[in-house]
Amino acid sequence: MNRLTLDLWVGFFVAIGLASLLFLALKVGNLSGSNMGPTYRLEARFDNIGGLKIRAPVKSAGVVVGRVTDIQFDAERYQAVVGMNVNGQYHFPRDTFATINTSGLLGEQYVGFEAGGDEAMLKAGETLKKTQSAVVLEKLISQFMFNKASEDKKEEK
Amino acid sequence: MSVFHTNLLSTLRNLGKRVTDRLWRLGFASRFLLATLLYSGMTLKRFHLTIREIYFTGVLSLIIILVSGLFVGMVLGLQGYDTLQRYGSSEALGILVALSLVRELGPVVSALLFASRAGSAITAEIGLMKATEQLSAMEMMAVNPIARVVAPRFWAGVISMPILAALFSAMGIFGGYLVGVQLIGVDEGSFWSQMQASVDFREDILNGVIKSFVFGILVSWIAVFEGYDCEPTAEGVSGATTRTVVTSSLAILSADFVLTALMFRGV
Amino acid sequence: MSDSPPLVKLTDVNFAYDQRPILMGINMEIHRGQVVAIMGISGGGKTTTLRLIGGQLKPSSGEVRVNGVSVPDLDTEGLYDMRRRMGMLFQFGALFTDMTVFDNVAFQMREHTDLSETTIHDLVMLKLNAVGLANVHACKPSELSGGMARRVALARAIALDPMLIMYDEPFAGLDPISLSTVGTLIRQLNDALGASSIIVTHDVSESLKIVDYIYFVSEGRIIAEGTADDIRASDAPFVHQFVRGDIDGPMAFHYPSPPWRDDLYSGAVGHA
């Protein structure tokens, strides 16, 4: 085979290879989304994080503003310390409320930020003071059953 | 000594010999890989040699990789939908198809196909060149066969493998899209957006590329070594070709386990 | 001629594969301009001699000198330097099957020289013309007959105008016409290039026509040597048997082995 045709075929081969990689990166993966530019770190303490995992999204008003980077256990206070990287363009008031929510009934868990009214903004490395733990389904159900049972008792009286 | 003892002893002796033989071959193969890398400087300077081999290993494997990728993706679409819709989360089909392809099936299946399509061809070619004294002739012409024959084929394999794996994954996702969205009717928007939300570029796609790169090194190494080391007879070449496919497949699957354990431990 | 130092000189060369001795006490001299044949039956150590001269094998003891340089002591670099001035024709040609005839002959020029493609083209066609095959330059080796392939291999062996050309069984498997063509070519090319040639062969009649000197090798030893006329006139029993092609003679039909009767009676052991 002629060397020019050979080069042409190999060039074509490499080109579609790169194109498919680009397709994977942009269309399949979240390269366009995860590339958040500069980020800063925030921490939050929770009594219970439920099924929260590293790399879970941090959302505010439903928009992804960051990701969970690490989860540690504080052996003194028996709490979970969740570290997050938040997109550098977004800033949150110091009294922002961090909750652990679930998307859908059984979906993945994420950290939700509800902005407060404080004038001062959170700086890199600071810890969110106000948090609400994950809703543990079993607890919820048993609570519901318990309430129901006590209601029934009242009605009997 | 009873017959049983004699048999046991000879079995043990055979086992020991086989183990030492394997170790000896592994050592020789490592030395061979080192030599290949050492002589690669000359080879890569004359890159058209490698381009030629990329044509034979990569371009000629395109059809089998693309068609297999498409069908694997379509099967994933069908099976995935069947399972997911029981839990009412058929929109997650995109995640399932993309993650299984990008992380596992893309690199692994394309490497297995590559080993049987291109790896065996490399072994047979080098083995036949040895059997017909072409390698000896080259040596007598003061041309190092490792630099001239082995290294270009090795690098062609290493370069082609990640490209083929990326094509396989892309084709598979397209197959999953065809079945899931076009045929079954999963919502197109959620198919893509859910996929994008959970496939991470660095964690999933880049790790998949790294995997296929490692597989490329393994398969190419095994293929050129088996060819170079084979007995220069017809049976020698056919045996070496079989060994290339078997050893490569085992190497790919075991390396996949190790790599997966290293890469996705944190998740 | 024999006044100048020999181009190739083997002194007391011994060689063994593992423990099996192949060559014992070989002394050989090849002078410039000569065509020398090494004859003997198959498996007698002739090809081994060529590989020792080409540096593909190292002798267990003794000296191998080419152009005054000790071959076993050369490092890879020096060996490759020496091989650039050697041509070798392998038993079945060993043409590169993935290249055309042209590329085969051009191979060494492209590997070892910085000649332009046009110069290479001219040189290759010159070499192919010398073996009478200029019109097949675009063919693949698989499209050639055995005799043609051998001639292309010959053209490839002389591509860089070597000082020494070695032929490993150049006549094996050729029809009578190709055979005498190749024989004549070997002589002509040797004289035209001013090179020396070593032919390893068991074809007596063809080689006696073209060579200057002959070594007879049997069981690792040189048992006779001399010019073609010496050999024809020789009454050494082995040479006599070889030249005439008798089955019985000093060279036994049976490969040395314990009497087969012993093997039969010890049958129970089998192949253990």
XYZ file of C-alpha atoms in Angstrom:
696
model
C 0.000 0.000 0.000
C 1.105 3.518 -0.808
C 2.553 5.385 2.120
C 0.271 8.367 1.546
C -2.909 6.283 1.711
C -1.512 4.610 4.786
C -0.893 7.946 6.467
C -4.361 9.068 5.476
C -6.003 6.035 7.056
C -3.977 6.334 10.246
C -4.759 10.048 10.384
C -8.448 9.265 10.017
C -8.146 6.622 12.721
C -6.523 8.981 15.210
C -9.004 11.737 14.347
C -12.116 9.650 15.019
C -10.423 8.361 18.168
C -9.977 11.895 19.436
C -13.498 12.789 18.337
C -14.954 9.913 20.331
C -12.911 10.952 23.353
C -14.269 14.463 22.955
C -17.767 13.034 22.691
C -17.210 11.078 25.904
C -15.825 14.135 27.662
C -18.461 16.665 26.641
C -21.632 14.764 25.868
C -21.315 11.786 28.209
C -19.170 13.188 30.983
C -19.506 16.422 32.869
C -16.254 17.997 31.779
C -18.137 21.123 30.797
C -19.908 21.147 34.196
C -17.273 19.840 36.559
C -14.747 22.308 35.289
C -15.822 24.894 37.787
C -12.694 26.961 37.658
C -11.409 28.160 41.033
C -13.130 26.685 44.058
C -12.948 27.304 47.775
C -13.381 24.932 50.645
C -16.149 24.905 53.205
C -16.864 22.490 56.004
C -20.055 21.461 57.714
C -20.772 19.256 60.740
C -23.687 16.883 60.733
C -25.013 14.557 63.419
C -25.850 12.033 60.740
C -24.979 12.127 57.080
C -27.020 9.090 56.070
C -25.764 7.762 52.764
C -23.850 10.835 51.623
C -20.820 9.954 49.507
C -17.686 11.681 48.326
C -18.296 13.544 45.036
C -21.962 14.046 45.857
C -23.185 17.396 44.542
C -23.676 20.496 46.665
C -26.813 22.266 45.493
C -28.401 25.582 46.212
C -31.896 26.188 44.897
C -31.436 23.026 42.851
C -28.338 24.281 41.060
C -25.050 22.404 41.503
C -22.614 24.819 43.149
C -19.966 22.404 44.370
C -19.018 18.880 45.336
C -18.290 16.929 48.505
C -14.550 16.243 48.637
C -14.084 14.378 51.893
C -15.989 12.979 54.840
C -14.394 12.516 58.248
C -15.517 11.492 61.666
C -14.865 13.769 64.616
C -14.200 11.372 67.492
C -14.635 14.067 70.173
C -18.005 15.383 69.193
C -19.216 12.203 67.504
C -20.123 14.122 64.411
C -19.379 13.826 60.718
C -17.239 16.569 59.178
C -18.042 17.050 55.517
C -15.566 19.000 53.376
C -16.847 20.618 50.197
C -15.369 22.470 47.265
C -17.653 25.302 46.242
C -17.489 27.163 42.965
C -15.501 30.359 43.383
C -18.133 32.558 41.754
C -20.775 31.738 44.380
C -20.669 33.150 47.884
C -23.018 32.340 50.713
C -23.981 34.272 53.848
C -22.501 33.135 57.143
C -25.814 31.854 58.436
C -26.389 29.564 55.463
C -28.273 26.448 56.427
C -26.754 23.143 55.207
C -29.042 20.129 54.914
C -28.629 16.645 53.594
C -31.362 15.911 51.125
C -32.331 13.039 48.931
C -33.246 13.436 45.291
C -36.374 11.406 44.902
C -37.458 8.816 47.404
C -34.472 6.483 46.967
C -32.147 8.627 44.890
C -28.668 9.830 45.695
C -28.077 12.162 48.573
C -26.710 15.661 48.259
C -25.884 18.656 50.414
C -28.339 21.507 50.072
C -27.503 25.145 50.948
C -30.274 27.497 51.999
C -28.913 31.014 52.100
C -29.621 33.069 55.211
C -29.736 36.835 55.609
C -26.345 37.629 57.078
C -24.402 40.483 55.550
C -21.006 38.753 56.002
C -20.106 36.019 53.570
C -18.465 32.647 54.316
C -14.750 32.619 53.644
C -12.608 29.745 52.446
C -12.020 27.117 55.137
C -14.901 28.241 57.360
C -17.487 25.941 58.843
C -21.205 26.196 58.366
C -22.830 26.502 61.796
C -26.415 25.626 61.066
C -26.946 22.130 59.723
C -29.683 19.583 59.528
C -28.907 15.882 59.363
C -30.023 13.393 56.813
C -33.494 12.075 57.141
C -33.179 8.433 58.041
C -36.090 6.633 56.519
C -36.380 3.987 59.235
C -36.598 6.658 61.931
C -39.211 8.515 59.955
C -41.321 5.431 59.538
C -41.065 4.398 63.170
C -41.921 7.942 64.234
C -44.925 7.905 61.988
C -46.063 4.539 63.312
C -45.593 5.729 66.894
C -47.592 8.907 66.316
C -50.295 6.989 64.584
C -50.499 4.562 67.478
C -50.747 7.325 70.076
C -53.388 9.106 67.995
C -55.408 5.929 67.918
C -55.160 5.673 71.692
C -56.435 9.245 72.106
C -59.389 8.520 69.932
C -60.237 5.478 71.988
C -60.388 7.625 75.138
C 9.289 -46.860 47.457
C 5.748 -47.494 46.326
C 4.420 -46.535 42.906
C 2.290 -43.900 44.565
C 5.294 -42.232 46.110
C 7.202 -42.287 42.851
C 4.253 -40.737 41.043
C 3.810 -38.093 43.697
C 7.480 -37.250 43.548
C 7.546 -36.938 39.789
C 4.373 -34.849 39.857
C 5.960 -32.514 42.369
C 9.125 -32.358 40.324
C 7.144 -31.519 37.186
C 5.234 -28.847 39.048
C 8.440 -27.308 40.327
C 9.953 -27.368 36.865
C 6.895 -25.691 35.400
C 6.981 -22.965 38.024
C 10.672 -22.258 37.480
C 10.116 -22.321 33.709
C 7.367 -19.727 34.039
C 9.514 -17.547 36.262
C 12.413 -17.831 33.861
C 10.190 -16.821 30.967
C 8.785 -13.903 32.943
C 12.292 -12.705 33.646
C 13.235 -13.067 30.018
C 10.067 -11.262 28.943
C 10.850 -8.373 31.288
C 14.359 -8.091 29.932
C 12.854 -8.148 26.451
C 10.441 -5.329 27.309
C 13.332 -3.306 28.683
C 15.309 -3.839 25.486
C 12.275 -2.819 23.432
C 11.935 0.401 25.407
C 15.665 1.096 25.161
C 15.705 0.744 21.391
C 12.501 2.732 20.982
C 14.343 6.017 20.590
C 15.563 5.073 17.140
C 12.187 3.670 16.225
C 10.152 6.670 17.221
C 12.491 8.943 15.312
C 11.442 7.128 12.161
C 7.781 7.352 12.995
C 6.503 6.153 9.631
C 7.446 2.614 10.706
C 5.045 2.898 13.625
C 2.378 4.569 11.474
C 2.498 1.584 9.161
C 1.904 -0.754 12.088
C -0.874 1.435 13.484
C -2.593 0.855 10.181
C -2.339 -2.912 10.581
C -3.167 -3.112 14.279
C -5.485 -0.152 14.733
C -7.213 0.743 11.489
C -7.848 -2.872 10.519
C -9.400 -3.526 13.948
C -11.870 -0.661 13.483
C -14.733 -2.673 12.036
C -14.766 -5.360 14.705
C -14.439 -2.766 17.482
C -17.198 -0.491 16.136
C -19.671 -3.291 15.433
C -19.026 -5.029 18.755
C -19.303 -1.729 20.596
C -22.635 -0.987 18.965
C -24.082 -4.363 19.848
C -22.760 -4.391 23.406
C -24.329 -0.959 23.903
C -27.640 -2.100 22.438
C -27.711 -5.155 24.698
C -26.917 -2.942 27.685
C -29.821 -0.711 26.657
C -32.263 -3.604 26.558
C -31.093 -5.364 29.701
C -30.624 -2.146 31.627
C -34.076 -0.909 30.766
C -35.627 -4.236 31.727
C -34.021 -4.062 35.171
C -34.399 -0.346 35.818
C -38.062 -0.059 34.892
C -38.926 -2.510 37.702
C -37.763 0.162 40.112
C -39.375 2.910 38.117
C -36.092 4.580 37.316
C -35.710 3.932 33.631
C -34.346 7.482 33.171
C -31.174 6.204 34.834
C -30.569 4.052 31.752
C -28.091 6.599 30.426
C -26.037 6.360 33.626
C -26.008 2.593 33.542
C -24.997 2.336 29.906
C -22.376 5.055 30.072
C -20.777 4.041 33.353
C -20.530 0.348 32.534
C -19.035 1.141 29.146
C -16.646 3.886 30.118
C -15.385 2.220 33.254
C -15.337 -1.466 32.383
C -16.711 -2.814 29.152
C -15.074 -0.301 26.864
C -11.479 -0.875 27.981
C -11.852 -4.581 28.786
C -13.897 -5.878 25.856
C -12.002 -3.826 23.306
C -8.712 -5.079 24.779
C -9.926 -8.677 24.542
C -10.980 -8.138 20.937
C -7.714 -6.361 20.230
C -5.724 -9.278 21.664
C -7.456 -11.785 19.447
C -7.564 -9.605 16.342
C -4.277 -7.710 16.389
C -2.221 -9.406 19.123
C -2.409 -12.808 17.500
C -1.542 -11.278 14.126
C 1.542 -9.580 15.577
C 2.703 -12.835 17.180
C 2.150 -14.832 14.015
C 3.935 -12.262 11.882
C 7.013 -11.971 14.093
C 7.038 -15.743 14.634
C 6.960 -16.411 10.903
C 9.670 -13.829 10.332
C 11.760 -15.741 12.831
C 10.915 -19.116 11.305
C 11.893 -17.947 7.821
C 15.164 -16.461 9.154
C 14.069 -12.919 8.326
C 15.067 -11.766 11.802
C 18.447 -13.464 11.466
C 18.892 -11.885 8.055
C 18.126 -8.498 9.532
C 20.675 -9.027 12.261
C 23.257 -9.993 9.664
C 22.461 -6.766 7.843
C 23.443 -4.906 10.998
C 19.847 -3.915 11.697
C 18.532 -4.634 15.154
C 15.274 -6.593 14.786
C 14.040 -5.325 18.152
C 14.327 -1.732 16.978
C 13.135 -2.388 13.433
C 10.417 -5.045 13.869
C 9.436 -5.335 17.522
C 9.393 -1.748 18.765
C 7.156 -0.290 15.998
C 4.594 -3.032 16.562
C 4.742 -2.555 20.311
C 4.178 1.196 20.100
C 1.487 0.822 17.469
C -0.400 -1.421 19.891
C 0.103 0.951 22.803
C -1.165 3.905 20.732
C -4.071 2.106 19.079
C -5.548 0.546 22.202
C -6.866 3.698 23.973
C -8.239 4.989 20.668
C -10.057 1.737 20.023
C -11.391 1.647 23.581
C -12.714 5.222 23.293
C -14.369 4.324 19.995
C -15.875 1.214 21.546
C -17.346 3.197 24.449
C -18.669 5.973 22.220
C -20.205 3.460 19.853
C -21.700 1.512 22.770
C -23.303 4.624 24.242
C -24.722 5.388 20.836
C -26.098 1.819 20.714
C -27.639 2.261 24.155
C -29.159 5.543 22.995
C -30.617 3.876 19.888
C -32.290 1.125 21.875
C -33.185 3.129 24.971
C -34.362 6.397 23.470
C -35.285 5.638 19.879
C -36.677 2.137 20.272
C -38.067 1.927 23.823
C -38.778 5.584 24.296
C -36.895 6.616 27.420
C -36.936 10.386 27.654
C -34.036 11.738 25.626
C -33.386 14.729 27.865
C -33.086 12.733 31.053
C -31.076 10.019 29.283
C -28.314 12.489 28.489
C -28.579 14.815 31.467
C -28.565 12.042 34.068
C -25.611 10.546 32.270
C -23.760 13.829 32.355
C -24.586 14.403 35.987
C -23.011 11.147 37.129
C -20.210 10.429 34.690
C -17.164 12.302 35.896
C -14.503 13.165 33.370
C -11.509 12.496 35.573
C -12.859 9.702 37.739
C -14.583 7.699 35.054
C -13.475 8.638 31.567
C -9.835 9.368 32.259
C -9.492 6.277 34.427
C -11.002 4.253 31.600
C -8.428 5.677 29.219
C -5.636 4.849 31.675
C -6.968 1.298 31.904
C -6.978 0.835 28.150
C -3.482 2.273 27.981
C -2.260 -0.316 30.491
C -4.067 -3.065 28.577
C -2.442 -1.816 25.388
C 1.003 -2.166 26.950
C 0.186 -5.648 28.274
C -1.275 -7.028 25.043
C 1.437 -5.546 22.821
C 4.158 -6.751 25.146
C 2.793 -10.285 25.273
C 2.196 -10.366 21.513
C 5.671 -9.219 20.463
C 7.355 -11.368 23.096
C 5.515 -14.557 22.160
C 6.366 -13.946 18.525
C 10.006 -13.222 19.199
C 10.401 -16.105 21.623
C 8.480 -18.744 19.673
C 10.030 -21.888 18.359
C 10.765 -21.284 14.666
C 8.483 -24.034 13.373
C 4.884 -24.226 12.213
C 3.734 -25.680 15.557
C 5.862 -23.174 17.399
C 4.142 -20.250 15.683
C 0.639 -21.634 16.138
C 1.331 -22.403 19.794
C 2.689 -18.913 20.360
C -0.380 -17.364 18.718
C -2.681 -19.298 21.012
C -0.581 -18.365 24.021
C -0.800 -14.700 23.069
C -4.601 -14.763 23.128
C -4.833 -16.814 26.326
C -2.142 -14.966 28.261
C -3.371 -11.552 27.105
C -6.940 -12.306 28.136
C -5.866 -13.454 31.581
C -3.532 -10.487 31.947
C -6.263 -8.038 30.889
C -8.844 -9.410 33.312
C -6.508 -9.638 36.287
C -4.993 -6.222 35.616
C -8.534 -4.873 35.321
C -9.325 -6.103 38.800
C -6.196 -4.540 40.262
C -6.725 -1.241 38.445
C -10.393 -1.081 39.397
C -9.525 -1.731 43.029
C -6.963 1.077 42.936
C -9.050 3.594 41.026
C -12.547 3.301 42.412
C -11.695 2.438 45.994
C -12.860 5.770 47.321
C -16.333 5.668 45.834
C 47.081 -13.500 -3.639
C 47.883 -15.693 -0.683
C 50.723 -13.356 0.276
C 48.333 -10.719 1.679
C 46.812 -11.526 5.077
C 43.647 -13.574 4.743
C 40.303 -11.804 5.016
C 38.858 -14.494 7.258
C 40.966 -16.656 9.512
C 39.720 -19.350 11.888
C 42.316 -20.775 14.262
C 41.649 -23.888 16.379
C 37.968 -23.081 16.678
C 35.857 -25.261 18.942
C 32.157 -24.827 19.377
C 29.522 -26.691 21.376
C 25.774 -26.265 21.805
C 25.214 -26.944 25.492
C 27.419 -30.010 25.919
C 27.143 -31.274 22.332
C 30.330 -30.496 20.391
C 29.647 -29.184 16.891
C 33.043 -27.977 15.724
C 36.421 -29.271 16.839
C 39.751 -27.664 15.971
C 38.702 -25.889 12.787
C 41.425 -24.011 10.908
C 40.381 -22.043 7.858
C 41.659 -19.195 5.736
C 39.761 -17.225 3.134
C 41.806 -14.862 1.026
C 40.623 -11.744 -0.728
C 39.023 -12.378 -4.103
C 38.519 -16.061 -3.428
C 35.337 -18.084 -3.592
C 35.600 -20.796 -0.969
C 33.212 -23.672 -0.425
C 32.567 -25.415 2.865
C 31.132 -28.810 2.058
C 29.854 -31.703 4.046
C 26.671 -33.499 4.874
C 23.733 -31.739 6.488
C 24.135 -31.176 10.204
C 27.902 -31.309 9.999
C 28.517 -27.820 11.396
C 28.790 -25.851 8.156
C 26.118 -23.276 8.938
C 27.563 -22.953 12.439
C 30.853 -21.921 10.845
C 29.088 -19.142 8.953
C 27.363 -17.929 12.095
C 30.704 -17.828 13.897
C 32.163 -15.664 11.145
C 29.098 -13.403 11.164
C 29.334 -13.066 14.938
C 25.893 -14.564 15.621
C 27.602 -17.242 17.690
C 30.753 -17.138 19.772
C 33.264 -19.998 19.696
C 33.895 -21.955 22.899
C 37.591 -21.560 22.211
C 39.846 -20.498 19.375
C 40.075 -17.376 17.242
C 37.786 -15.994 14.558
C 39.299 -13.027 12.738
C 37.716 -11.062 9.926
C 39.868 -8.403 8.298
C 42.279 -8.810 11.209
C 39.642 -8.108 13.886
C 38.678 -10.732 16.429
C 34.920 -11.209 15.935
C 33.940 -12.669 19.351
C 35.523 -9.700 21.128
C 33.479 -7.080 19.262
C 30.723 -5.247 21.107
C 27.321 -4.793 19.474
C 28.379 -1.552 17.862
C 31.559 -3.030 16.399
C 29.751 -6.151 15.281
C 27.141 -4.125 13.430
C 29.918 -2.072 11.856
C 31.535 -5.229 10.594
C 28.258 -6.712 9.353
C 27.638 -3.643 7.229
C 30.537 -4.858 5.115
C 29.226 -8.405 4.959
C 26.463 -9.823 2.850
C 24.649 -13.012 3.685
C 22.321 -15.141 1.647
C 20.178 -17.348 3.833
C 19.106 -20.853 3.026
C 15.698 -19.975 1.621
C 16.483 -16.376 0.819
C 14.849 -14.968 3.964
C 13.383 -12.107 1.954
C 11.182 -9.752 3.966
C 7.747 -10.956 2.991
C 5.987 -7.714 3.913
C 8.003 -5.637 1.444
C 8.314 -5.527 -2.307
C 11.411 -6.803 -4.083
C 12.538 -3.211 -4.499
C 12.180 -2.423 -0.812
C 13.996 -5.620 0.092
C 17.061 -4.609 -1.901
C 16.775 -1.003 -0.745
C 16.457 -2.075 2.896
C 20.099 -1.754 3.913
C 20.621 1.407 1.890
C 17.736 3.065 3.723
C 18.866 1.740 7.102
C 22.549 2.532 6.843
C 23.001 5.402 4.408
C 21.619 8.885 3.882
C 21.289 8.414 0.134
C 18.404 10.201 -1.552
C 15.476 8.140 -2.831
C 16.508 8.757 -6.444
C 20.033 7.480 -5.807
C 18.627 4.487 -3.969
C 16.305 3.822 -6.875
C 19.196 3.835 -9.327
C 21.345 1.601 -7.114
C 18.565 -0.892 -6.497
C 17.782 -1.180 -10.182
C 21.491 -1.662 -10.836
C 21.676 -4.523 -8.346
C 18.475 -6.103 -9.626
C 19.795 -5.774 -13.149
C 22.978 -7.553 -12.085
C 20.899 -10.599 -11.145
C 18.718 -10.159 -14.228
C 15.497 -9.332 -12.407
C 14.992 -5.591 -12.889
C 11.436 -6.083 -14.131
C 10.099 -7.720 -10.946
C 10.958 -4.830 -8.629
C 7.308 -4.156 -7.760
C 6.453 -7.775 -6.900
C 6.100 -9.215 -3.440
C 8.479 -12.101 -2.625
C 5.503 -14.469 -2.495
C 4.913 -13.859 -6.207
C 8.372 -15.075 -7.190
C 9.573 -18.564 -7.989
C 12.181 -20.160 -5.727
C 15.013 -19.430 -8.127
C 13.972 -15.823 -8.616
C 13.634 -15.297 -4.880
C 17.152 -16.637 -4.413
C 18.468 -14.183 -6.984
C 16.650 -11.283 -5.328
C 18.179 -12.337 -2.027
C 21.515 -12.324 -3.778
C 20.906 -8.788 -5.001
C 20.000 -7.820 -1.431
C 23.155 -9.451 -0.045
C 25.361 -7.336 -2.318
C 23.361 -4.144 -1.814
C 26.134 -2.341 0.054
C 29.028 -3.801 -1.994
C 30.294 -6.011 0.832
C 33.843 -7.237 1.249
C 32.633 -10.672 2.257
C 29.558 -12.519 0.994
C 28.358 -15.658 2.736
C 25.978 -18.107 1.150
C 24.097 -20.644 3.228
C 23.042 -23.460 0.889
C 22.477 -21.203 -2.117
C 21.641 -24.169 -4.340
C 19.133 -25.938 -2.092
C 15.852 -26.711 -3.801
C 16.634 -25.142 -7.172
C 15.990 -26.607 -10.600
C 19.096 -27.277 -12.715
C 18.757 -24.072 -14.739
C 18.280 -21.763 -11.761
C 21.057 -23.674 -10.068
C 23.679 -22.915 -12.687
C 22.355 -19.328 -12.984
C 22.887 -18.769 -9.276
C 26.271 -20.505 -9.432
C 27.477 -18.312 -12.279
C 26.126 -15.203 -10.546
C 28.027 -15.991 -7.370
C 31.298 -16.171 -9.273
C 30.602 -13.115 -11.428
C 29.471 -10.907 -8.564
C 32.450 -11.930 -6.458
C 34.867 -10.929 -9.206
C 32.993 -7.769 -10.151
C 32.886 -6.528 -6.549
C 36.388 -7.679 -5.694
C 34.894 -9.397 -2.677
C 35.437 -12.770 -1.077
C 32.739 -15.403 -0.899
C 32.066 -18.363 1.337
C 29.585 -20.945 0.098
C 28.183 -23.514 2.454
C 26.766 -26.277 0.336
C 26.443 -29.959 -0.274
C 26.066 -29.559 -4.006
C 29.352 -30.926 -5.287
C 29.097 -30.652 -9.046
C 27.916 -27.044 -9.141
C 30.360 -25.715 -6.583
C 33.393 -27.508 -8.010
C 32.797 -25.477 -11.175
C 32.997 -22.071 -9.531
C 35.110 -22.199 -6.370
C 38.805 -21.631 -5.799
C 39.199 -23.663 -2.647
C 37.180 -26.260 -0.781
C 36.985 -27.380 2.831
C 35.325 -30.684 3.627
C 33.756 -30.748 7.062
C 32.502 -33.896 8.681
C 31.495 -34.437 12.299
C 32.944 -31.115 13.279
C 36.389 -31.589 11.749
C 37.980 -30.572 8.487
C 38.812 -33.846 6.820
C 39.975 -32.628 3.446
C 40.809 -29.365 1.722
C 42.215 -28.184 -1.576
C 41.359 -26.785 -4.981
C 38.642 -28.286 -7.145
C 41.192 -30.428 -8.975
C 42.693 -31.651 -5.695
C 39.259 -32.710 -4.546
C 38.369 -34.492 -7.759
C 41.683 -36.307 -7.629
C 41.446 -37.019 -3.905
C 41.300 -40.646 -2.907
C 40.291 -39.966 0.691
C 37.408 -42.386 1.205
C 34.985 -39.799 2.551
C 35.574 -37.300 -0.225
C 35.240 -40.110 -2.696
C 31.913 -41.133 -1.199
C 30.672 -37.565 -1.111
C 31.642 -36.636 -4.646
C 30.159 -39.852 -6.017
C 27.153 -39.865 -3.715
C 27.493 -43.474 -2.508
C 25.254 -44.549 0.338
C 27.823 -46.756 1.988
C 31.244 -45.601 2.901
C 32.985 -44.039 5.851
C 29.983 -41.754 6.364
C 27.537 -44.211 7.871
C 23.859 -44.275 6.970
C 22.951 -44.523 10.647
C 23.179 -41.592 13.010
C 25.444 -42.672 15.879
C 23.202 -44.280 18.506
C 23.200 -47.309 20.799
C 22.299 -50.492 18.937
C 18.581 -50.538 18.260
C 18.420 -54.070 19.624
C 19.053 -52.679 23.125
C 16.261 -50.209 22.642
C 13.863 -52.971 21.626
C 14.585 -55.101 24.653
C 14.314 -52.242 27.085
C 10.888 -51.432 25.624
C 9.064 -51.222 28.962
C 10.737 -47.923 29.808
C 9.136 -46.269 26.824
C 9.723 -42.564 26.424
C 10.140 -41.778 30.106
